[in-house]
Coordinates of C-alpha atoms in Angstrom, one line a residue:
Chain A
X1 CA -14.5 68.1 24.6
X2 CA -11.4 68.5 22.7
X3 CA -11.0 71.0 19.9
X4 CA -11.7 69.6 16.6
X5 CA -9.6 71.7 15.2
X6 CA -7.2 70.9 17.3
X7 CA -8.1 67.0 16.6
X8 CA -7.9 67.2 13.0
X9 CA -4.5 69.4 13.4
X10 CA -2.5 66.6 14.7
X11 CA -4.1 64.0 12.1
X12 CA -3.3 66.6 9.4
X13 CA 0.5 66.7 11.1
X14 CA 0.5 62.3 10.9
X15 CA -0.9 62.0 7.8
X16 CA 0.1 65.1 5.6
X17 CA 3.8 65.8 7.1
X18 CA 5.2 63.0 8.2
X19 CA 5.3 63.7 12.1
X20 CA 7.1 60.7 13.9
X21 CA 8.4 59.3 16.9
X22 CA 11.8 58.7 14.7
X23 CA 13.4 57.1 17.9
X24 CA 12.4 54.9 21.2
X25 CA 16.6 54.1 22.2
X26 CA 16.9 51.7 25.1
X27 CA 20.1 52.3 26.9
X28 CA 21.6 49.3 28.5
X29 CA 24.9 49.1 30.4
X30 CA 27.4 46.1 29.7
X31 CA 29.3 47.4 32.7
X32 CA 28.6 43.9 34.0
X33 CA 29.6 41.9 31.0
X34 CA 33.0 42.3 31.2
X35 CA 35.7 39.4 30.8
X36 CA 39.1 38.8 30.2
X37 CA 38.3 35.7 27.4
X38 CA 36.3 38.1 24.8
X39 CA 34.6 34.8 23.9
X40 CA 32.9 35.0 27.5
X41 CA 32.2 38.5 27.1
X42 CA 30.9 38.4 24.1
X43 CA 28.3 36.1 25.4
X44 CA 27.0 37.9 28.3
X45 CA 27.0 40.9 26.0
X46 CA 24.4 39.0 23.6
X47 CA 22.1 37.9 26.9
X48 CA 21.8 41.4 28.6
X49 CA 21.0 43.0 25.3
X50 CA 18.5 40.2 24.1
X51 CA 17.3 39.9 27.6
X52 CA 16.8 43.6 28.4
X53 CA 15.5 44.5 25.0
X54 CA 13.4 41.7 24.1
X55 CA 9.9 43.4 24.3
X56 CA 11.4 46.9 23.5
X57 CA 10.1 46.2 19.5
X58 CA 6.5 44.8 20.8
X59 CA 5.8 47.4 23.2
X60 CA 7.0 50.3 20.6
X61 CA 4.7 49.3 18.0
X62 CA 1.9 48.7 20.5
X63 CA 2.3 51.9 21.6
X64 CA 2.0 53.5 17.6
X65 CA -1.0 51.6 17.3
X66 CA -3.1 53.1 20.4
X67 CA -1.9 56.2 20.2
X68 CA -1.5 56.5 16.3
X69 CA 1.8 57.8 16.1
X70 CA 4.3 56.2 13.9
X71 CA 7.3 54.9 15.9
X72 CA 9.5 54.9 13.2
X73 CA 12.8 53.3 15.0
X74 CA 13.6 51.3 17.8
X75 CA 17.0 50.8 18.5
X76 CA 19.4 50.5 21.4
X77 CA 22.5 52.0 22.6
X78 CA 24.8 50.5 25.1
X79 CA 28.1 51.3 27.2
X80 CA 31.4 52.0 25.2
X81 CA 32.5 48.9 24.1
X82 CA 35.9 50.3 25.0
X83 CA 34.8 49.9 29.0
X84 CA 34.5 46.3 28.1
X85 CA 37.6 46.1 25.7
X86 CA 40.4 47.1 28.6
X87 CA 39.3 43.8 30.5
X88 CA 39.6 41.8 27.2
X89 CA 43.3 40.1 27.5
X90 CA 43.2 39.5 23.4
X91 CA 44.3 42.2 20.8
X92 CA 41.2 41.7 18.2
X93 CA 37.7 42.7 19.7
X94 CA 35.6 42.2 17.0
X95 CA 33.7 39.3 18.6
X96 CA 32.4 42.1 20.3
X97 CA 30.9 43.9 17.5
X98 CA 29.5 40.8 16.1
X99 CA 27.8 39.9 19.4
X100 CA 25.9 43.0 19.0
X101 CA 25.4 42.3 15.7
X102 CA 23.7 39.1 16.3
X103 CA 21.4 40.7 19.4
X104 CA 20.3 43.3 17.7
X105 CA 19.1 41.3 14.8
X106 CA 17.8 38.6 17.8
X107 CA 15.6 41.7 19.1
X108 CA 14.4 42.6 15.5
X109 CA 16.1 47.0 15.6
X110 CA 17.7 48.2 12.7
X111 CA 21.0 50.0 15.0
X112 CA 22.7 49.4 17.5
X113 CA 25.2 52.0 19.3
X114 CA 28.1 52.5 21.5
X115 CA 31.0 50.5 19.9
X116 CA 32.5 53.8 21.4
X117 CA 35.7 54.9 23.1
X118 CA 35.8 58.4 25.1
X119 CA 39.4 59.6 24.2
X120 CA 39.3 63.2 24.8
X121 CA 42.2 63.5 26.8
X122 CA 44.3 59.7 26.1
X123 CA 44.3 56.2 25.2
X124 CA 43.9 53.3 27.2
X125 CA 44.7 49.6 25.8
X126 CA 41.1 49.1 25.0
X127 CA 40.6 52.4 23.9
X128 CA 43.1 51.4 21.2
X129 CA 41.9 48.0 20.5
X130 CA 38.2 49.4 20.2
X131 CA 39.7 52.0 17.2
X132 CA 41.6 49.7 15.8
X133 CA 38.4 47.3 15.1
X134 CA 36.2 49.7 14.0
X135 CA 37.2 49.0 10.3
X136 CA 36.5 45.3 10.5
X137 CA 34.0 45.3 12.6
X138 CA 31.5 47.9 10.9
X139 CA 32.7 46.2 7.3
X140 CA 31.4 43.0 8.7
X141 CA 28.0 44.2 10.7
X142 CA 25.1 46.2 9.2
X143 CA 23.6 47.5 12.0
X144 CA 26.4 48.5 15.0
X145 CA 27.3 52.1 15.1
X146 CA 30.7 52.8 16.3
X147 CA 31.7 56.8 18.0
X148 CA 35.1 58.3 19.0
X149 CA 34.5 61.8 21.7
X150 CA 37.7 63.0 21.3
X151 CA 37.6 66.6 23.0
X152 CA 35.4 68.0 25.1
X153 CA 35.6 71.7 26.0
X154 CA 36.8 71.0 29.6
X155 CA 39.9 68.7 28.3
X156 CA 40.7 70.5 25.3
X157 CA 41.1 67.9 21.9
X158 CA 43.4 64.6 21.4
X159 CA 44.8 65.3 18.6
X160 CA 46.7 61.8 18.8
X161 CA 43.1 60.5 18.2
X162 CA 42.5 62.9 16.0
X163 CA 45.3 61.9 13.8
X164 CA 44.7 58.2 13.6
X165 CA 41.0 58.3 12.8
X166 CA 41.9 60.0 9.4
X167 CA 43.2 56.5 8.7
X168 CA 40.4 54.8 10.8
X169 CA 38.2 56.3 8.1
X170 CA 39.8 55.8 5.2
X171 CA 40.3 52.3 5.8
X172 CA 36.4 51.3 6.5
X173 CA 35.9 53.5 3.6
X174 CA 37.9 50.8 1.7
X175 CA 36.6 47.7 3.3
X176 CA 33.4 48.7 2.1
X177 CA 34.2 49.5 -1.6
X178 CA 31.5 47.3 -3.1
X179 CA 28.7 49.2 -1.2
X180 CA 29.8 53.3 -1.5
X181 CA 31.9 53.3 1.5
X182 CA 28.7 52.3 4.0
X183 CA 31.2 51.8 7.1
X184 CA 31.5 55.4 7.7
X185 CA 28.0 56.1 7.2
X186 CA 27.9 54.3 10.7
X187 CA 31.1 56.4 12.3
X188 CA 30.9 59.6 13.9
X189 CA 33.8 61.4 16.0
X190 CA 32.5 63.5 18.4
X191 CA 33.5 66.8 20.8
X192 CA 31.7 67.1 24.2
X193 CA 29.7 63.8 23.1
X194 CA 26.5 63.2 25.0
X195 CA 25.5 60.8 27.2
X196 CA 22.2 59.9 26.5
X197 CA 21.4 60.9 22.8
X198 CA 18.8 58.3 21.1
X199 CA 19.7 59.5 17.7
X200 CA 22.4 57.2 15.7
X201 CA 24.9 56.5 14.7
X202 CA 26.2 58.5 17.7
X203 CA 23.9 57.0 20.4
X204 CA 26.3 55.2 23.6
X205 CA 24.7 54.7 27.2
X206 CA 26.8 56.9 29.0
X207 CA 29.1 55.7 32.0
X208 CA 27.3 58.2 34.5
X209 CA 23.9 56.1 32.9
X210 CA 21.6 53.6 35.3
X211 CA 21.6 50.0 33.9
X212 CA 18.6 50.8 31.5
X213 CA 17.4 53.7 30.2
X214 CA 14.3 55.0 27.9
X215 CA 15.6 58.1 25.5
X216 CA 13.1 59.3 23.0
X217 CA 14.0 61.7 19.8
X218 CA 10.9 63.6 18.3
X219 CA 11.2 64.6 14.7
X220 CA 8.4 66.6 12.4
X221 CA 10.3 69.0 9.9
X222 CA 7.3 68.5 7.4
X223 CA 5.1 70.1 10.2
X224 CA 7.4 73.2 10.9
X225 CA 7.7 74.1 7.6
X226 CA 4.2 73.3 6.8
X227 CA 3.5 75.8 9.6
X228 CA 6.4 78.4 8.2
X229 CA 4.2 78.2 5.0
X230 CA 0.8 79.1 6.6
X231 CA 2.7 82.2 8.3
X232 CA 3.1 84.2 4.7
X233 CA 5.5 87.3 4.7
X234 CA 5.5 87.6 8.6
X235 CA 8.6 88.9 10.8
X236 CA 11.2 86.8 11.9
X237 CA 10.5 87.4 15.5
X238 CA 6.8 86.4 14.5
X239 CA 8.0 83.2 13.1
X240 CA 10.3 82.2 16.1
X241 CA 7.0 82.3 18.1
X242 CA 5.4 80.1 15.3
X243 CA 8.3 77.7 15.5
X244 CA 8.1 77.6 19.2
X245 CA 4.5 76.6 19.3
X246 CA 5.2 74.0 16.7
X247 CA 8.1 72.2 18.7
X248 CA 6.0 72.6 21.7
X249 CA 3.4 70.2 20.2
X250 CA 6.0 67.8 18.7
X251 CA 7.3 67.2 21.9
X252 CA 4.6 67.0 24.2
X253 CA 4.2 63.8 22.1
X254 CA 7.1 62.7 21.9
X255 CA 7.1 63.5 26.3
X256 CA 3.9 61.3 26.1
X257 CA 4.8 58.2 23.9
X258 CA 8.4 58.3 26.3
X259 CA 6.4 58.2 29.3
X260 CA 4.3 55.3 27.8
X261 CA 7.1 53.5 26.7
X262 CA 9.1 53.7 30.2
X263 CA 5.8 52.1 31.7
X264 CA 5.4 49.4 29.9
X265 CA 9.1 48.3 29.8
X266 CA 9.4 49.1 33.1
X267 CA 12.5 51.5 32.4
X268 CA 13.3 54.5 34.1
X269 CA 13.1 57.8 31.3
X270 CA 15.9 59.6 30.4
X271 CA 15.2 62.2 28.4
X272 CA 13.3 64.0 25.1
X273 CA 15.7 64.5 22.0
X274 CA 14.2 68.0 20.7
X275 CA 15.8 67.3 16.9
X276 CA 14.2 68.5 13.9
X277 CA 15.5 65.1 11.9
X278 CA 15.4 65.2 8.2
X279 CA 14.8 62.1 6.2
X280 CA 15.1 61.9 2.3
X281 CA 11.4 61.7 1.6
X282 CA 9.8 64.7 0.0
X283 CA 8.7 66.6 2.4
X284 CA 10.4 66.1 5.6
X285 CA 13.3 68.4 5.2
X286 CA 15.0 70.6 7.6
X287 CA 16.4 72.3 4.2
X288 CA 13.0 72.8 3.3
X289 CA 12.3 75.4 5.9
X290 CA 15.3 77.2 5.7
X291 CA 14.2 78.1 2.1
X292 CA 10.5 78.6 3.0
X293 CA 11.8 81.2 5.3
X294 CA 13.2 83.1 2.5
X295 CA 16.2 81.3 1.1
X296 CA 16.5 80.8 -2.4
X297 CA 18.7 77.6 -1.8
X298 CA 19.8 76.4 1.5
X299 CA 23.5 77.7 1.5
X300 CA 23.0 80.5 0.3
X301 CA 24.2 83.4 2.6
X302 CA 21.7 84.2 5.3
X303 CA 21.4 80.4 5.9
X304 CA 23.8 80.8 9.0
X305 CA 21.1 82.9 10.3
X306 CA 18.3 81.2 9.3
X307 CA 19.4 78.1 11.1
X308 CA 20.2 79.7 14.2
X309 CA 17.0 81.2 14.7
X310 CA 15.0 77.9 13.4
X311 CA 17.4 76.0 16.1
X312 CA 17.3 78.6 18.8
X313 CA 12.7 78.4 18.5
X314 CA 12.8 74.5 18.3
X315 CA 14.6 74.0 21.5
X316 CA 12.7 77.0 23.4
X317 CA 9.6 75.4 22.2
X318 CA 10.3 72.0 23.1
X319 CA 12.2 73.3 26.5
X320 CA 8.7 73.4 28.1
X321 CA 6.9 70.3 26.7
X322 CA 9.5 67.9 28.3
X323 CA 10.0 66.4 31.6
X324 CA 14.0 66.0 30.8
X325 CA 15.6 67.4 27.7
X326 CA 18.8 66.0 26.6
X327 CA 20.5 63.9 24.0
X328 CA 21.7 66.2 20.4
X329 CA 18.8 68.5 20.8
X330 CA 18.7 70.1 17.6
X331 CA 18.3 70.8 13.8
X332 CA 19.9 68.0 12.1
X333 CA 21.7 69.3 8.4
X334 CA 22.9 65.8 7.1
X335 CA 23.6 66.2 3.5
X336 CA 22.4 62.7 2.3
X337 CA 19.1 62.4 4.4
X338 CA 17.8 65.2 3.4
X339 CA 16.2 65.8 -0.2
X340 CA 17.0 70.1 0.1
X341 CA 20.3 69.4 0.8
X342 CA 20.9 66.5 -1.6
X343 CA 19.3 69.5 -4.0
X344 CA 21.4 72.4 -3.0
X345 CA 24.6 70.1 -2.9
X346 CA 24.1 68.4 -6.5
X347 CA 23.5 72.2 -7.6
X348 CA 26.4 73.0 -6.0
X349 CA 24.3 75.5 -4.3
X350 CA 25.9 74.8 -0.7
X351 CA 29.8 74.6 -0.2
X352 CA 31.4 72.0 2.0
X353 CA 32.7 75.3 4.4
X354 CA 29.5 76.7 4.3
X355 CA 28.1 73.4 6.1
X356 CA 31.3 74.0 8.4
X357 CA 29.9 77.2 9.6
X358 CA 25.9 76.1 9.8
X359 CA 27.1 73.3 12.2
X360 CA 28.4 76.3 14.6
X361 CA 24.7 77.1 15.3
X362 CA 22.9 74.1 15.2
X363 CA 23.5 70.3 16.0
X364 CA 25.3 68.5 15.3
X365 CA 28.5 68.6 12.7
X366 CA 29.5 67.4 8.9
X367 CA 27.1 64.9 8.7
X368 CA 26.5 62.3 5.7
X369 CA 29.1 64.5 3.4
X370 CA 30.9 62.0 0.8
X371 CA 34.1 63.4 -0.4
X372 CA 36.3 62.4 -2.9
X373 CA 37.8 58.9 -2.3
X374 CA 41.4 59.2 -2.9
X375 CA 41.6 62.1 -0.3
X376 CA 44.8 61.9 2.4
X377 CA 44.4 60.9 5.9
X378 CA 45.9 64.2 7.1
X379 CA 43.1 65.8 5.3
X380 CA 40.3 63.8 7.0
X381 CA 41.9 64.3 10.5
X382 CA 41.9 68.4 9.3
X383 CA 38.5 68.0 8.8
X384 CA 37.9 66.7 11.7
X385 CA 40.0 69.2 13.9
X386 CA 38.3 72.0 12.6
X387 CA 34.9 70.9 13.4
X388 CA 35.8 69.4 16.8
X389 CA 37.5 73.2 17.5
X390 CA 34.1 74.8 17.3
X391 CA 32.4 72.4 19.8
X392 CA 35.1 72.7 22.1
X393 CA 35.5 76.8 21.8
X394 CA 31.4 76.9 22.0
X395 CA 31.2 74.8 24.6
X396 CA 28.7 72.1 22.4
X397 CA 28.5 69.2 20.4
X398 CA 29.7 69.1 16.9
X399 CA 31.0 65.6 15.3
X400 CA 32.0 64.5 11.6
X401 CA 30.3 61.6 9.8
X402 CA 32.0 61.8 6.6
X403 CA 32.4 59.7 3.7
X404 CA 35.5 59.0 1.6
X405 CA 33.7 57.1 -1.6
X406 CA 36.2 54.6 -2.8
X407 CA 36.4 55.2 -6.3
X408 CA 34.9 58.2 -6.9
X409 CA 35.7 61.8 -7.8
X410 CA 33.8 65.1 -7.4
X411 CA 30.5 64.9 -9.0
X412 CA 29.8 61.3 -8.8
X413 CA 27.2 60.1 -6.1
X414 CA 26.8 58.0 -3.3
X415 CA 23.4 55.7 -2.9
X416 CA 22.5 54.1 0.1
X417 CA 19.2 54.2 -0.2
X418 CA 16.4 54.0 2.5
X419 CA 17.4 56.5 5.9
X420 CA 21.1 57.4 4.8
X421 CA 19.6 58.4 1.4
X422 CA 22.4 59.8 -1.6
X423 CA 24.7 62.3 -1.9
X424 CA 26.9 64.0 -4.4
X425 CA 30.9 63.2 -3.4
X426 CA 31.7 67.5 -2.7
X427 CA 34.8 69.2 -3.1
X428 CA 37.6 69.6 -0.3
X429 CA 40.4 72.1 0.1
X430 CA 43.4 69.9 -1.1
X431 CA 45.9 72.1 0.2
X432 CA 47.9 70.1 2.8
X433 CA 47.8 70.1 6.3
X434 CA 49.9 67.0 6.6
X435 CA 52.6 69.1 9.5
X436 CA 49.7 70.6 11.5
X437 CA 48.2 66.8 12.0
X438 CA 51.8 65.1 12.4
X439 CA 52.5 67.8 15.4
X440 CA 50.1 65.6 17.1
X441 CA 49.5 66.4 21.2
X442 CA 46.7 67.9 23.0
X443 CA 45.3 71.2 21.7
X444 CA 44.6 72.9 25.4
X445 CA 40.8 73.5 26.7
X446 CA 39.8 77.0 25.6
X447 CA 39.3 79.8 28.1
X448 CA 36.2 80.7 29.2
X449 CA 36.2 84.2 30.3
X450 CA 37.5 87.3 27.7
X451 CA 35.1 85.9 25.6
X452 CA 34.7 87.7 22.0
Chain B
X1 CA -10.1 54.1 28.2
X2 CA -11.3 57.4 26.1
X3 CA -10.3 57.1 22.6
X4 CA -11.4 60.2 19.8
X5 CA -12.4 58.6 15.9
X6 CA -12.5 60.8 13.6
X7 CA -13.7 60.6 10.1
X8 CA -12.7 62.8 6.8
X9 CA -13.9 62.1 3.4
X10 CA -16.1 63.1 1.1
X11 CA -19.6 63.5 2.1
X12 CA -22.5 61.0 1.5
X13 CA -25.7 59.9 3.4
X14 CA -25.4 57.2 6.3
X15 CA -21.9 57.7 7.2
X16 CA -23.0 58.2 11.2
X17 CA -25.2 55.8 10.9
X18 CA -22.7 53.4 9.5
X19 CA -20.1 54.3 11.8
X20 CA -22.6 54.5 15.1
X21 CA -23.9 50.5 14.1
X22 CA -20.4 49.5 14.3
X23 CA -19.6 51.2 17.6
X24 CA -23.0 50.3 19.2
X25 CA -21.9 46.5 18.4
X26 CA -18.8 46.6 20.0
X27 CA -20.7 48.3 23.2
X28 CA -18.8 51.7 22.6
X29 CA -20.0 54.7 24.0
X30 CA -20.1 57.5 22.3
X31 CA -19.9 60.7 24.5
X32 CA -19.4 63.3 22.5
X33 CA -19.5 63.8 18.9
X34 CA -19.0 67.1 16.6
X35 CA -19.4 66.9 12.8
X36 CA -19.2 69.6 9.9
X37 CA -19.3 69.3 5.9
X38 CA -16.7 72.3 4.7
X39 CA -16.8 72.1 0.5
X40 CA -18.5 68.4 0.3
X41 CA -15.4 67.7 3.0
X42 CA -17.4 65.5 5.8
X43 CA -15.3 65.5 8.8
X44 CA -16.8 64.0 12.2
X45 CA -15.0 64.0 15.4
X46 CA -16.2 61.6 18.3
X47 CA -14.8 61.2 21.6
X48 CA -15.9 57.4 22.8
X49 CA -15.7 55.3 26.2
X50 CA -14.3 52.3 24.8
X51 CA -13.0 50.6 28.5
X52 CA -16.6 47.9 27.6
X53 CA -15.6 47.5 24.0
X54 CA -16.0 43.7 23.3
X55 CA -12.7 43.1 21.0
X56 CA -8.8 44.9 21.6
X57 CA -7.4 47.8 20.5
X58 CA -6.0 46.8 17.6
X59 CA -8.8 44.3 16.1
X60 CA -11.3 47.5 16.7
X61 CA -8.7 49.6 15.1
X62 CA -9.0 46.8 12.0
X63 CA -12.4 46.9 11.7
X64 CA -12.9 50.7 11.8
X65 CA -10.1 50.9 8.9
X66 CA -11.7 48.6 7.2
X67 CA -15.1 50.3 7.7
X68 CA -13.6 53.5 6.2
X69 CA -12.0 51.8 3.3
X70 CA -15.6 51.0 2.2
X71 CA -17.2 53.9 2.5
X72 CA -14.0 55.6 0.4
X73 CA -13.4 57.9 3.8
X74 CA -10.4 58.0 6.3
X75 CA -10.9 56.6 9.8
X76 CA -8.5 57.7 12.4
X77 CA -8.9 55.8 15.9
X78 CA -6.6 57.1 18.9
X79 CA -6.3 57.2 22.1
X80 CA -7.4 60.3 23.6
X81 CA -4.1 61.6 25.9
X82 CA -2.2 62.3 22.6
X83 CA -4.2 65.3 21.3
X84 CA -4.6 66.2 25.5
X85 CA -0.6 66.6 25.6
X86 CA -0.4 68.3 22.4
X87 CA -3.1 71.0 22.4
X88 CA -3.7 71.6 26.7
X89 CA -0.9 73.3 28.5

């Protein structure tokens, strides 16, 4: 028979420390639901989705119950809308976005992703369209998440793109002045973006995807730090190997309930997110175990290291419990999601440029930062350029999901409540980088040999 | 199907008993079982044949809940592969 200590273990891990499922994505292509009378498109958009997706909620929660783990979302992720936009032969595409609207709200999931474009190295008409829509179409949805790539390491970054999403940005932050700026909560701009991540708001179904596709992210920082606890005053290299085993155990669930999930749907599995994702309740913090490993406050220095060796253990640990590992495949460090960094940033114990440098070891970028409302475009697009520039030179993801708070000023908060959580608005460098950004162009792909 | 129920609360006569009438009722098998009372802490772990069991998943899941709620302890009812992939290589 089983262990019971082993048994009461992974109760201890449900119960006491919040280990989830925190995503079953279903990827669906729309290649097929193209059109050049949006209204059409829209339509078959609507039917694949709701069609594809309508037991995905029923068999999810079935699944919780057997097995007793808590499937916290179900969502799905679809083909850039962009794909879909070229075909369109109408300038506004926000029928689109409220098609998805509608069937993910039909199929009962809280998000739905991929009103995308991949613009790392130029613009096609729908490309343009989809960016231009993104404004209007997240300020009239609740629940579609929209992602520009716009470098990847191989095709250096657009910084065309670049350049216009500063305004892209600012002007969903505006639409959505009555509720904190939410839009942008649901916008993230990505370098070497991945296919098949389940984790929003950056989820797409890539183009080199099958029609339909089961991607599953793991989450349990409430169990590694629980575990970082019970190792005392140990070595680092001691807890690394204590990490490891942790993330081995999250995943072989998350392995198992993705397995499950791909039977019953009858959908071909994709891959095992490895993320340690935080969530704003007490005790399911990634910042959390960065200070239990010896930090006073998360940004304080050391936390560069501390992160790369929690990251580094989670993904070695998980390497082995999983059939397929893909998607972000990380430690997550959103500001607003996560009750140590909420902490450390209303202490003003972490700096906006120290979160720069943490994302350079970890997945995935500036994430959930709100900043002061009345800052430029050029400063945004800045923002953006220098977190894109480390994905591209280190050959990984990084992407910005940042918040412009209409209204507010430095020390004033942002409250979304539930998932997305609050945030202080933080301070930027207000020097001006308004040439840099205007030069616009490509910046070239990095080298990849002489590397220091 | 193999599902493990466990049971954690504070100690207190009948509890297998209790638990056991409710299985035996539903024609569950029990084919293991391993109990231990650590500081008045009663926790019982049993690893049952439920593939006869007279009602679902989910309405044995109900009762079993409910069971624990009145005797003030914690019933845990799952199926067996999720403790198999976390703790066997």
């Amino acid at each position: 028979m089983l262990n019971s200590f082993d048994i009461l273990e992974t109760i201890k891990m449900i119960e006491q420390e919040h280990l989830d499922i925190r995503t079953i994505t279903l990827g669906i292509s729309l290649r097929d639901c193209c059109d050049r009378d949006v209204s059409a498109a829209s339509r078959r958009v609507y039917d694949k989705i709701t069609g594809k997706a309508e037991k995905l909620v029923e068999t999810a929660d079935t699944i919780a119950r057997e097995y007793g783990i808590p499937i916290i979302n179900k969502r799905v992720s679809v083909t850039p809308v962009s794909l879909l936009a070229d075909s369109c032969d109408c300038e506004d595409i926000t029928p689109l976005a409220l098609a998805l609207e509608r069937a993910a709200t039909a199929v009962g999931i809280d998000f739905i992703g991929g009103y995308s474009a991949l613009v790392h190295k130029g613009l096609t008409s729908g490309d343009l369209k989809l960016i231009n829509s993104i404004p209007g179409a997240l300020s009239q949805t609740c629940r579609v998440c929209s992602s520009v790539n716009v470098a990847t390491t191989r095709a250096g970054i657009n910084m065309d793109a670049v350049a216009m999403l500063g305004d892209t940005i600012l002007k969903a932050a505006y639409l959505t002045r009555d509720s904190d700026s939410v839009a942008c909560a649901k916008f993230v701009v990505f370098a070497n973006a991945t296919e098949d991540n389940p984790f929003m708001a950056g989820a797409f179904h890539g183009v080199g995807e099958g029609e339909c596709v089961i991607n599953v992210g793991v989450s349990g920082p409430g169990v590694v730090h629980n575990a970082v606890k019970r190792a005392g005053d140990c070595d680092l290299a001691e807890l690394a190997e204590i990490i490891k085993k942790c993330a081995f155990k999250i995943t072989r669930m998350g392995q198992l309930v993705a397995g499950e999930a791909s039977k019953r749907l009858n959908v071909p599995f994709g891959i095992v997110d490895l993320s340690l994702a935080p969530t704003p309740a007490v005790g399911d913090s990634v910042a959390d175990i960065l200070q239990e490993m010896g930090l006073e406050s998360v940004g304080a220095h050391g936390t560069t290291a501390a992160l790369a060796l929690l990251n580094d253990a989670v993904k070695k640990g998980g390497i082995m419990a999983a059939a397929h590992v893909g998607g972000l495949s990380g430690a997550f460090i959103p500001v607003s999601e996560d009750a140590g960094m909420i902490a450390a940033a209303s202490n003003q114990y972490i700096s906006f440029d120290k979160l720069e440098a943490m994302t350079s070891v970890c997945s995935v970028g500036l994430d959930m930062i709100a900043i002061p409302g009345d800052t430029p475009s050029e400063i945004i697009s800045a923002i953006i350029a220098d977190e894109i520039s480390i994905g591209v030179v280190n050959n990984k993801t990084t992407a910005v999901r940042i918040i412009p708070a209409y209204g507010k000023k430095v020390g004033d908060r942002v409250n979304y409540g539930g998932l997305l959580g609050s945030a202080p608005v933080m301070a930027v460098n207000t020097r001006s980088p308004l040439k840099f950004i205007s030069r616009k162009g490509r910046i070239p792909a990095p080298m990849h040999s002489q590397k220091n | 199907m193999r599902a493990v129920i466990t049971v954690i609360g504070k100690d207190t006569t009948g509890i297998i008993a209790r638990v056991s009438e409710v299985l035996w009722k539903h024609g569950i098998n029990i084919l293991d079982i391993n109990q231990s009372v650590m500081d008045d802490l009663f926790a019982m772990v049993m690893l049952t044949d439920i593939s006869k069991c007279s009602v679902g998943f989910t309405e044995l899941v109900s009762t079993l809940n409910a069971l624990g709620e009145s005797l003030n302890l914690k019933i845990h009812t799952m199926h067996e592969d999720i403790f198999n992939s976390m703790h066997r290589i």
